[in-house]
Amino acid sequence: MAAPELSHPLPSTRKRLTPAHRWWWKFQRISGVVLVVLLFAHLFYNLVLGDGVNQIDFAFVAGKWAAPLWKWWAFALLVLAMLHGMNGMSYLVGDYARSQRTRRFLNALLGAATAVIVVLGTLVIFTFDPCPQGADASLLPSFCAEVGK
Ligand code: HEM
């Protein structure tokens, strides 16, 4: 079966660029560059160093997030990747949605999905308990035994 044809982007109906549009244009370029650094360090640490993908389990994540640097690293990756993806999708909506109503609806959906994922992801990072009570000790990082939890 042939792939569906994608129609050409619609000509712009925007009358003028607001300061917010300019801000997002710059944000998209700067966050793109920052994301390359954040993501490759993330992948290098998780996949190349040590045992690679085999090392990833609960204790690995707990050990990593015991260091504030990696917590903030994950947070920066989460927020920038979500905002970059949201804004990029919103450019597509602007290019292809035919009516103002559809554009508004899709952009609202994008904003809501982004907000939910950023809030849930942030909660995971900052409320994460590395030594949950009653868990099998062999699955926990070694420092849980040291602090007697
Ligand atoms: C094979 C590729 C990948 C592996 C094995 C992997 C693995 C992991 C692991 C083990 C964690 C938890 C500990 C940590 O912060 O490192 C994590 C968290 C995270 N990863 Fe990745 N990752 C991969 C690709 C990506 C990509 C492509 C992105 C974004 C574009 C990403 C974004 C994130 C974010 C935002 C978090 C924090 C999660 C949260 O908010 O709860 N990862 N990843």
XYZ file of N, CA, C and O and ligand atoms in Angstrom:
639
model
N 0.851 -1.203 0.000
C 0.000 0.000 0.000
C 0.880 1.244 0.000
O 1.834 1.332 0.772
N 0.557 2.186 -0.883
C 1.386 3.398 -0.981
C 1.186 4.296 0.238
O 0.096 4.329 0.821
N 2.263 4.990 0.625
C 2.164 5.914 1.763
C 1.262 7.083 1.375
O 1.243 7.487 0.209
N 0.479 7.612 2.330
C -0.399 8.742 1.993
C 0.417 9.970 1.610
O 1.518 10.175 2.126
N -0.118 10.744 0.685
C 0.565 11.981 0.256
C 0.398 13.050 1.333
O -0.682 13.206 1.891
N 1.470 13.784 1.614
C 1.382 14.894 2.573
C 1.235 16.178 1.768
O 2.064 16.464 0.905
N 0.162 16.903 2.023
C -0.029 18.129 1.239
C 1.015 19.162 1.645
O 1.607 19.079 2.713
N 1.242 20.138 0.785
C 2.233 21.174 1.097
C 1.743 22.012 2.263
O 0.545 22.189 2.446
N 2.691 22.573 3.073
C 2.256 23.459 4.154
C 1.409 24.594 3.582
O 1.625 25.035 2.463
N 0.450 25.045 4.408
C -0.400 26.155 3.955
C 0.403 27.450 3.989
O 1.309 27.598 4.810
N 0.075 28.412 3.120
C 0.768 29.694 3.219
C 0.453 30.340 4.566
O -0.623 30.144 5.114
N 1.405 31.073 5.120
C 1.215 31.656 6.445
C 0.076 32.673 6.430
O -0.037 33.477 5.523
N -0.771 32.588 7.461
C -1.865 33.563 7.563
C -1.533 34.587 8.655
O -2.314 35.457 8.960
N -0.315 34.406 9.248
C 0.036 35.281 10.373
C 0.359 36.683 9.877
O 1.111 36.858 8.923
N -0.234 37.668 10.561
C -0.036 39.052 10.112
C 1.291 39.616 10.626
O 1.997 40.312 9.940
N 1.616 39.317 11.874
C 2.874 39.859 12.413
C 3.441 38.889 13.448
O 2.710 38.086 14.030
N 4.758 38.976 13.662
C 5.401 38.122 14.662
C 5.411 38.850 15.990
O 5.892 39.977 16.076
N 4.893 38.204 17.024
C 4.899 38.824 18.353
C 6.247 38.518 19.026
O 6.968 37.601 18.591
N 6.586 39.243 20.119
C 7.818 38.920 20.857
C 7.831 37.461 21.319
O 8.886 36.831 21.357
N 6.648 36.909 21.627
C 6.597 35.505 22.067
C 7.052 34.567 20.943
O 7.785 33.607 21.189
N 6.625 34.870 19.709
C 7.076 34.033 18.581
C 8.585 34.087 18.438
O 9.233 33.080 18.193
N 9.155 35.268 18.574
C 10.620 35.417 18.450
C 11.318 34.652 19.574
O 12.344 34.024 19.378
N 10.726 34.730 20.785
C 11.325 34.047 21.936
C 11.365 32.541 21.670
O 12.390 31.892 21.873
N 10.234 31.992 21.215
C 10.186 30.553 20.954
C 11.110 30.166 19.809
O 11.689 29.086 19.807
N 11.268 31.018 18.807
C 12.172 30.735 17.685
C 13.599 30.570 18.209
O 14.297 29.624 17.876
N 14.006 31.516 19.077
C 15.365 31.440 19.657
C 15.473 30.236 20.584
O 16.463 29.504 20.561
N 14.432 30.036 21.431
C 14.457 28.902 22.369
C 14.667 27.586 21.622
O 15.449 26.735 22.046
N 13.986 27.438 20.483
C 14.059 26.193 19.729
C 15.496 25.910 19.279
O 15.963 24.782 19.358
N 16.189 26.960 18.824
C 17.580 26.777 18.346
C 18.533 26.518 19.509
O 19.382 25.618 19.457
N 18.393 27.302 20.589
C 19.328 27.149 21.710
C 19.088 25.808 22.418
O 20.022 25.058 22.706
N 17.801 25.464 22.651
C 17.515 24.201 23.351
C 17.980 23.012 22.510
O 18.416 21.994 23.058
N 17.918 23.138 21.187
C 18.382 22.054 20.312
C 19.852 21.749 20.566
O 20.244 20.585 20.720
N 20.663 22.809 20.657
C 22.102 22.619 20.880
C 22.345 22.039 22.284
O 23.106 21.077 22.459
N 21.653 22.609 23.291
C 21.846 22.127 24.667
C 21.412 20.657 24.788
O 22.069 19.852 25.454
N 20.307 20.302 24.095
C 19.808 18.917 24.171
C 20.814 17.907 23.625
O 20.918 16.792 24.147
N 21.573 18.305 22.592
C 22.573 17.381 22.037
C 23.568 17.005 23.145
O 23.891 15.826 23.352
N 24.025 18.025 23.903
C 24.997 17.770 24.984
C 24.351 16.918 26.081
O 24.901 15.894 26.511
N 23.138 17.343 26.535
C 22.473 16.617 27.630
C 22.213 15.164 27.239
O 22.442 14.240 28.015
N 21.738 14.960 26.011
C 21.343 13.615 25.599
C 22.541 12.694 25.392
O 22.527 11.542 25.830
N 23.613 13.211 24.753
C 24.748 12.312 24.506
C 25.451 11.931 25.805
O 25.891 10.785 25.958
N 25.503 12.851 26.777
C 26.084 12.493 28.081
C 25.196 11.443 28.754
O 25.679 10.472 29.347
N 23.873 11.631 28.660
C 22.892 10.676 29.224
C 23.100 9.287 28.620
O 23.206 8.283 29.328
N 23.186 9.223 27.305
C 23.343 7.928 26.637
C 24.715 7.324 26.928
O 24.836 6.114 27.153
N 25.757 8.165 26.948
C 27.110 7.665 27.201
C 27.189 7.046 28.597
O 27.679 5.930 28.767
N 26.666 7.776 29.597
C 26.723 7.285 30.982
C 25.933 5.980 31.129
O 26.375 5.040 31.789
N 24.738 5.931 30.507
C 23.863 4.768 30.718
C 24.211 3.568 29.836
O 23.980 2.429 30.222
N 24.746 3.840 28.659
C 24.912 2.739 27.695
C 26.353 2.351 27.410
O 26.618 1.224 27.001
N 27.298 3.284 27.584
C 28.686 2.986 27.196
C 29.536 2.684 28.421
O 30.276 1.705 28.441
N 29.455 3.504 29.462
C 30.275 3.285 30.662
C 29.834 2.011 31.393
O 28.688 1.566 31.238
N 30.760 1.433 32.165
C 30.433 0.247 32.978
C 29.959 -0.913 32.117
O 30.522 -1.202 31.064
N 28.853 -1.558 32.549
C 28.316 -2.737 31.861
C 27.315 -2.402 30.766
O 26.598 -3.280 30.283
N 27.217 -1.130 30.437
C 26.268 -0.731 29.398
C 24.839 -0.979 29.822
O 24.507 -0.899 31.017
N 24.012 -1.355 28.858
C 22.570 -1.451 29.137
C 22.259 -2.517 30.201
O 21.275 -2.420 30.924
N 23.159 -3.529 30.347
C 22.916 -4.593 31.346
C 22.941 -4.098 32.781
O 22.411 -4.750 33.673
N 23.590 -2.937 33.000
C 23.710 -2.446 34.374
C 22.449 -1.724 34.839
O 22.296 -1.416 36.016
N 21.521 -1.446 33.911
C 20.384 -0.597 34.279
C 19.326 -1.411 35.031
O 18.679 -2.297 34.477
N 19.228 -1.112 36.322
C 18.170 -1.693 37.147
C 17.823 -0.649 38.216
O 18.312 0.482 38.148
N 16.994 -1.033 39.181
C 16.563 -0.066 40.196
C 17.762 0.529 40.932
O 17.848 1.748 41.135
N 18.730 -0.343 41.329
C 19.882 0.133 42.107
C 20.711 1.131 41.296
O 21.230 2.107 41.844
N 20.826 0.889 39.999
C 21.596 1.804 39.146
C 20.956 3.195 39.138
O 21.628 4.216 39.339
N 19.651 3.230 38.929
C 18.952 4.525 38.888
C 19.045 5.198 40.261
O 19.317 6.394 40.367
N 18.848 4.403 41.333
C 18.903 4.967 42.685
C 20.287 5.540 42.975
O 20.415 6.627 43.536
N 21.331 4.797 42.566
C 22.700 5.272 42.790
C 22.940 6.550 42.013
O 23.538 7.506 42.516
N 22.436 6.591 40.787
C 22.657 7.770 39.952
C 21.947 8.984 40.537
O 22.518 10.073 40.647
N 20.712 8.790 40.933
C 19.933 9.936 41.435
C 20.267 10.300 42.883
O 19.676 11.210 43.449
N 21.235 9.580 43.491
C 21.722 10.018 44.803
C 22.570 11.264 44.626
O 22.802 12.012 45.572
N 23.068 11.481 43.405
C 23.894 12.665 43.121
C 23.012 13.775 42.560
O 22.341 13.566 41.543
N 23.001 14.951 43.205
C 22.153 16.045 42.704
C 22.432 16.386 41.244
O 21.516 16.710 40.492
N 23.710 16.265 40.818
C 24.034 16.591 39.424
C 23.154 15.798 38.454
O 22.574 16.353 37.517
N 23.024 14.477 38.697
C 22.261 13.644 37.760
C 20.772 13.864 37.872
O 20.024 13.682 36.911
N 20.321 14.252 39.089
C 18.895 14.603 39.229
C 18.601 15.821 38.373
O 17.635 15.855 37.604
N 19.427 16.865 38.494
C 19.190 18.097 37.742
C 19.416 17.877 36.249
O 18.781 18.511 35.414
N 20.347 16.964 35.931
C 20.589 16.616 34.521
C 19.300 16.036 33.914
O 18.847 16.436 32.836
N 18.692 15.061 34.634
C 17.456 14.433 34.153
C 16.338 15.473 34.054
O 15.548 15.468 33.107
N 16.295 16.382 35.036
C 15.249 17.410 35.027
C 15.411 18.341 33.812
O 14.440 18.632 33.105
N 16.660 18.771 33.564
C 16.914 19.668 32.422
C 16.561 18.953 31.114
O 15.935 19.536 30.214
N 16.932 17.674 31.033
C 16.630 16.888 29.825
C 15.113 16.779 29.632
O 14.587 16.979 28.533
N 14.431 16.494 30.734
C 12.968 16.356 30.686
C 12.307 17.645 30.186
O 11.534 17.648 29.227
N 12.628 18.760 30.850
C 11.942 20.024 30.534
C 12.295 20.494 29.126
O 11.409 20.837 28.329
N 13.600 20.482 28.798
C 13.996 20.981 27.472
C 13.471 20.082 26.352
O 12.993 20.585 25.326
N 13.559 18.754 26.537
C 13.079 17.855 25.479
C 11.574 18.033 25.281
O 11.091 18.072 24.143
N 10.824 18.168 26.372
C 9.373 18.319 26.236
C 9.000 19.652 25.587
O 8.136 19.697 24.709
N 9.658 20.739 26.022
C 9.313 22.048 25.439
C 9.751 22.122 23.973
O 9.042 22.671 23.129
N 10.936 21.558 23.683
C 11.436 21.547 22.302
C 10.473 20.742 21.404
O 10.108 21.192 20.310
N 10.056 19.579 21.903
C 9.127 18.742 21.124
C 7.772 19.413 20.971
O 7.170 19.399 19.893
N 7.291 20.030 22.050
C 5.987 20.710 21.993
C 6.014 21.836 20.969
O 5.133 21.954 20.114
N 7.052 22.665 21.037
C 7.117 23.806 20.120
C 7.308 23.348 18.672
O 6.694 23.898 17.756
N 8.120 22.302 18.482
C 8.317 21.770 17.134
C 7.003 21.248 16.556
O 6.658 21.519 15.400
N 6.228 20.525 17.380
C 4.935 20.015 16.914
C 3.978 21.166 16.631
O 3.175 21.124 15.700
N 4.092 22.211 17.443
C 3.199 23.345 17.243
C 3.513 24.069 15.918
O 2.611 24.608 15.268
N 4.783 24.054 15.485
C 5.115 24.601 14.159
C 4.425 23.771 13.063
O 3.925 24.314 12.076
N 4.418 22.444 13.268
C 3.739 21.584 12.275
C 2.238 21.874 12.241
O 1.627 21.934 11.174
N 1.668 22.044 13.442
C 0.239 22.377 13.510
C -0.002 23.677 12.744
O -0.932 23.787 11.928
N 0.854 24.673 12.967
C 0.712 25.949 12.260
C 0.819 25.790 10.750
O 0.149 26.481 9.981
N 1.668 24.851 10.314
C 1.869 24.654 8.870
C 0.719 23.892 8.207
O 0.437 24.091 7.036
N 0.091 22.977 8.971
C -0.855 22.069 8.306
C -2.315 22.196 8.753
O -3.201 21.771 8.009
N -2.588 22.694 9.963
C -3.999 22.755 10.398
C -4.720 23.824 9.586
O -4.195 24.918 9.398
N -5.929 23.484 9.108
C -6.568 24.384 8.145
C -7.348 25.508 8.795
O -7.480 26.579 8.219
N -7.876 25.290 9.969
C -8.661 26.382 10.557
C -8.051 26.824 11.882
O -7.335 26.069 12.537
N -8.403 28.051 12.238
C -7.941 28.622 13.506
C -8.387 27.745 14.680
O -7.651 27.538 15.634
N -9.633 27.214 14.563
C -10.181 26.378 15.640
C -9.355 25.114 15.823
O -9.031 24.715 16.930
N -9.004 24.472 14.705
C -8.196 23.244 14.786
C -6.843 23.552 15.381
O -6.334 22.829 16.233
N -6.236 24.668 14.932
C -4.914 25.064 15.476
C -4.995 25.253 16.978
O -4.176 24.744 17.726
N -6.026 26.005 17.423
C -6.170 26.259 18.864
C -6.341 24.957 19.629
O -5.714 24.750 20.664
N -7.188 24.068 19.104
C -7.474 22.805 19.787
C -6.203 21.954 19.895
O -5.852 21.470 20.971
N -5.483 21.794 18.778
C -4.286 20.943 18.789
C -3.186 21.536 19.671
O -2.493 20.822 20.390
N -3.044 22.874 19.631
C -2.022 23.488 20.482
C -2.375 23.357 21.963
O -1.495 23.161 22.798
N -3.671 23.445 22.278
C -4.087 23.281 23.679
C -3.788 21.845 24.129
O -3.296 21.610 25.244
N -4.063 20.882 23.242
C -3.794 19.474 23.545
C -2.294 19.251 23.791
O -1.884 18.586 24.741
N -1.488 19.856 22.911
C -0.026 19.739 23.052
C 0.437 20.324 24.383
O 1.249 19.727 25.090
N -0.087 21.501 24.715
C 0.297 22.168 25.972
C -0.087 21.314 27.166
O 0.695 21.136 28.105
N -1.294 20.743 27.118
C -1.767 19.943 28.251
C -0.921 18.673 28.396
O -0.495 18.317 29.504
N -0.635 18.001 27.265
C 0.167 16.766 27.323
C 1.559 17.080 27.865
O 2.111 16.347 28.698
N 2.126 18.200 27.411
C 3.466 18.591 27.883
C 3.447 18.843 29.382
O 4.317 18.365 30.117
N 2.433 19.591 29.840
C 2.364 19.933 31.272
C 2.250 18.660 32.109
O 2.957 18.498 33.112
N 1.391 17.712 31.688
C 1.205 16.474 32.473
C 2.526 15.707 32.565
O 2.951 15.269 33.639
N 3.226 15.580 31.429
C 4.465 14.778 31.424
C 5.564 15.476 32.222
O 6.305 14.828 32.966
N 5.647 16.810 32.117
C 6.683 17.521 32.879
C 6.406 17.389 34.386
O 7.313 17.117 35.177
N 5.127 17.535 34.780
C 4.808 17.436 36.210
C 5.083 16.022 36.723
O 5.757 15.839 37.746
N 4.604 14.989 36.000
C 4.825 13.603 36.459
C 6.317 13.258 36.483
O 6.818 12.662 37.438
N 7.051 13.652 35.425
C 8.486 13.353 35.355
C 9.242 14.031 36.487
O 10.133 13.437 37.104
N 8.858 15.289 36.775
C 9.529 16.027 37.853
C 9.260 15.358 39.195
O 10.159 15.217 40.036
N 8.011 14.907 39.387
C 7.689 14.211 40.646
C 8.528 12.944 40.786
O 9.054 12.650 41.863
N 8.670 12.198 39.687
C 9.473 10.962 39.741
C 10.902 11.301 40.162
O 11.475 10.661 41.051
N 11.490 12.338 39.533
C 12.894 12.660 39.817
C 13.078 13.112 41.266
O 13.988 12.663 41.952
N 12.197 13.997 41.736
C 12.471 14.630 43.033
C 11.790 13.961 44.235
O 12.082 14.313 45.370
N 10.880 13.011 44.002
C 10.296 12.316 45.163
C 10.764 10.858 45.198
O 10.282 10.067 46.004
N 11.688 10.526 44.296
C 12.177 9.145 44.185
C 12.805 8.671 45.499
O 13.657 9.358 46.060
N 12.363 7.513 46.003
C 12.915 6.956 47.247
C 13.858 5.809 46.881
O 13.401 4.751 46.430
N 15.186 5.986 47.089
C 16.138 4.940 46.683
C 16.086 3.706 47.588
O 16.552 2.638 47.199
N 15.528 3.851 48.810
C 15.509 2.723 49.750
C 14.083 2.485 50.261
O 13.808 2.698 51.444
N 13.162 2.024 49.412
C 11.789 1.833 49.880
C 11.714 0.739 50.948
O 12.354 -0.306 50.805
N 10.940 1.024 51.996
C 10.830 0.074 53.110
C 10.182 -1.208 52.640
O 9.248 -1.185 51.840
N 10.732 -2.336 53.133
C 10.130 -3.632 52.822
C 10.552 -4.210 51.488
O 10.114 -5.301 51.123
N 11.400 -3.470 50.735
C 11.817 -4.002 49.431
C 12.920 -5.039 49.616
O 13.641 -5.025 50.618
N 13.035 -5.934 48.644
C 14.090 -6.948 48.648
C 15.451 -6.236 48.622
O 15.760 -5.522 47.658
N 16.276 -6.442 49.680
C 17.535 -5.698 49.819
C 18.487 -5.943 48.647
O 19.306 -5.078 48.320
N 18.365 -7.119 48.003
C 19.298 -7.421 46.911
C 19.031 -6.547 45.687
O 19.850 -6.474 44.775
N 17.859 -5.903 45.657
C 17.535 -5.052 44.505
C 17.896 -3.592 44.753
O 17.814 -2.770 43.845
N 18.278 -3.287 46.013
C 18.503 -1.889 46.384
C 19.986 -1.527 46.278
O 20.846 -2.406 46.317
N 20.307 -0.229 46.175
C 21.717 0.159 46.155
C 22.365 -0.143 47.506
O 21.681 -0.168 48.536
N 23.702 -0.366 47.507
C 24.376 -0.808 48.733
C 24.255 0.217 49.855
O 24.225 -0.147 51.026
N 24.147 1.509 49.517
C 24.120 2.501 50.599
C 22.847 2.395 51.444
O 22.801 2.912 52.542
N 21.806 1.698 50.982
C 20.595 1.544 51.794
C 20.912 0.719 53.055
O 20.401 1.010 54.133
N 21.796 -0.310 52.919
C 22.177 -1.136 54.071
C 22.988 -0.309 55.047
O 22.806 -0.384 56.264
N 23.873 0.545 54.501
C 24.758 1.358 55.359
C 23.969 2.316 56.234
O 24.289 2.534 57.385
N 22.926 2.926 55.682
C 22.158 3.874 56.492
C 21.093 3.138 57.317
O 20.308 3.758 58.017
N 21.099 1.759 57.236
C 20.210 0.949 58.068
C 18.738 1.123 57.749
O 17.894 0.973 58.626
N 18.421 1.425 56.487
C 17.005 1.607 56.149
C 16.364 0.304 55.719
O 17.041 -0.562 55.214
C 18.564 3.681 24.743
C 18.467 4.928 25.153
C 18.196 5.342 26.572
C 18.420 4.674 27.742
C 19.012 3.277 27.956
C 17.965 5.525 28.823
C 17.995 5.195 30.175
C 17.525 5.986 31.198
C 17.633 5.701 32.606
C 18.288 4.439 33.198
C 17.053 6.703 33.295
C 16.957 6.876 34.832
C 18.285 7.400 35.404
C 18.928 8.526 34.641
O 18.565 9.688 34.797
O 19.799 8.189 33.838
C 16.561 7.665 32.323
C 15.895 8.826 32.643
C 15.534 9.793 31.724
N 15.777 9.758 30.365
Fe 16.675 8.266 29.329
N 17.482 6.697 28.289
C 17.597 6.630 26.905
C 17.231 7.595 25.974
C 16.650 8.815 26.294
C 16.245 9.814 25.336
C 16.386 9.699 23.810
C 15.708 10.867 26.058
C 15.148 12.186 25.614
C 15.108 12.662 24.408
C 15.770 10.496 27.452
C 15.303 11.279 28.480
C 15.276 10.915 29.800
C 14.677 11.734 30.860
C 13.986 13.074 30.668
C 14.825 11.023 32.068
C 14.299 11.421 33.453
C 13.001 10.634 33.655
C 11.982 11.237 34.592
O 11.617 12.399 34.461
O 11.449 10.491 35.442
N 16.357 9.242 27.556
N 16.857 7.195 31.058
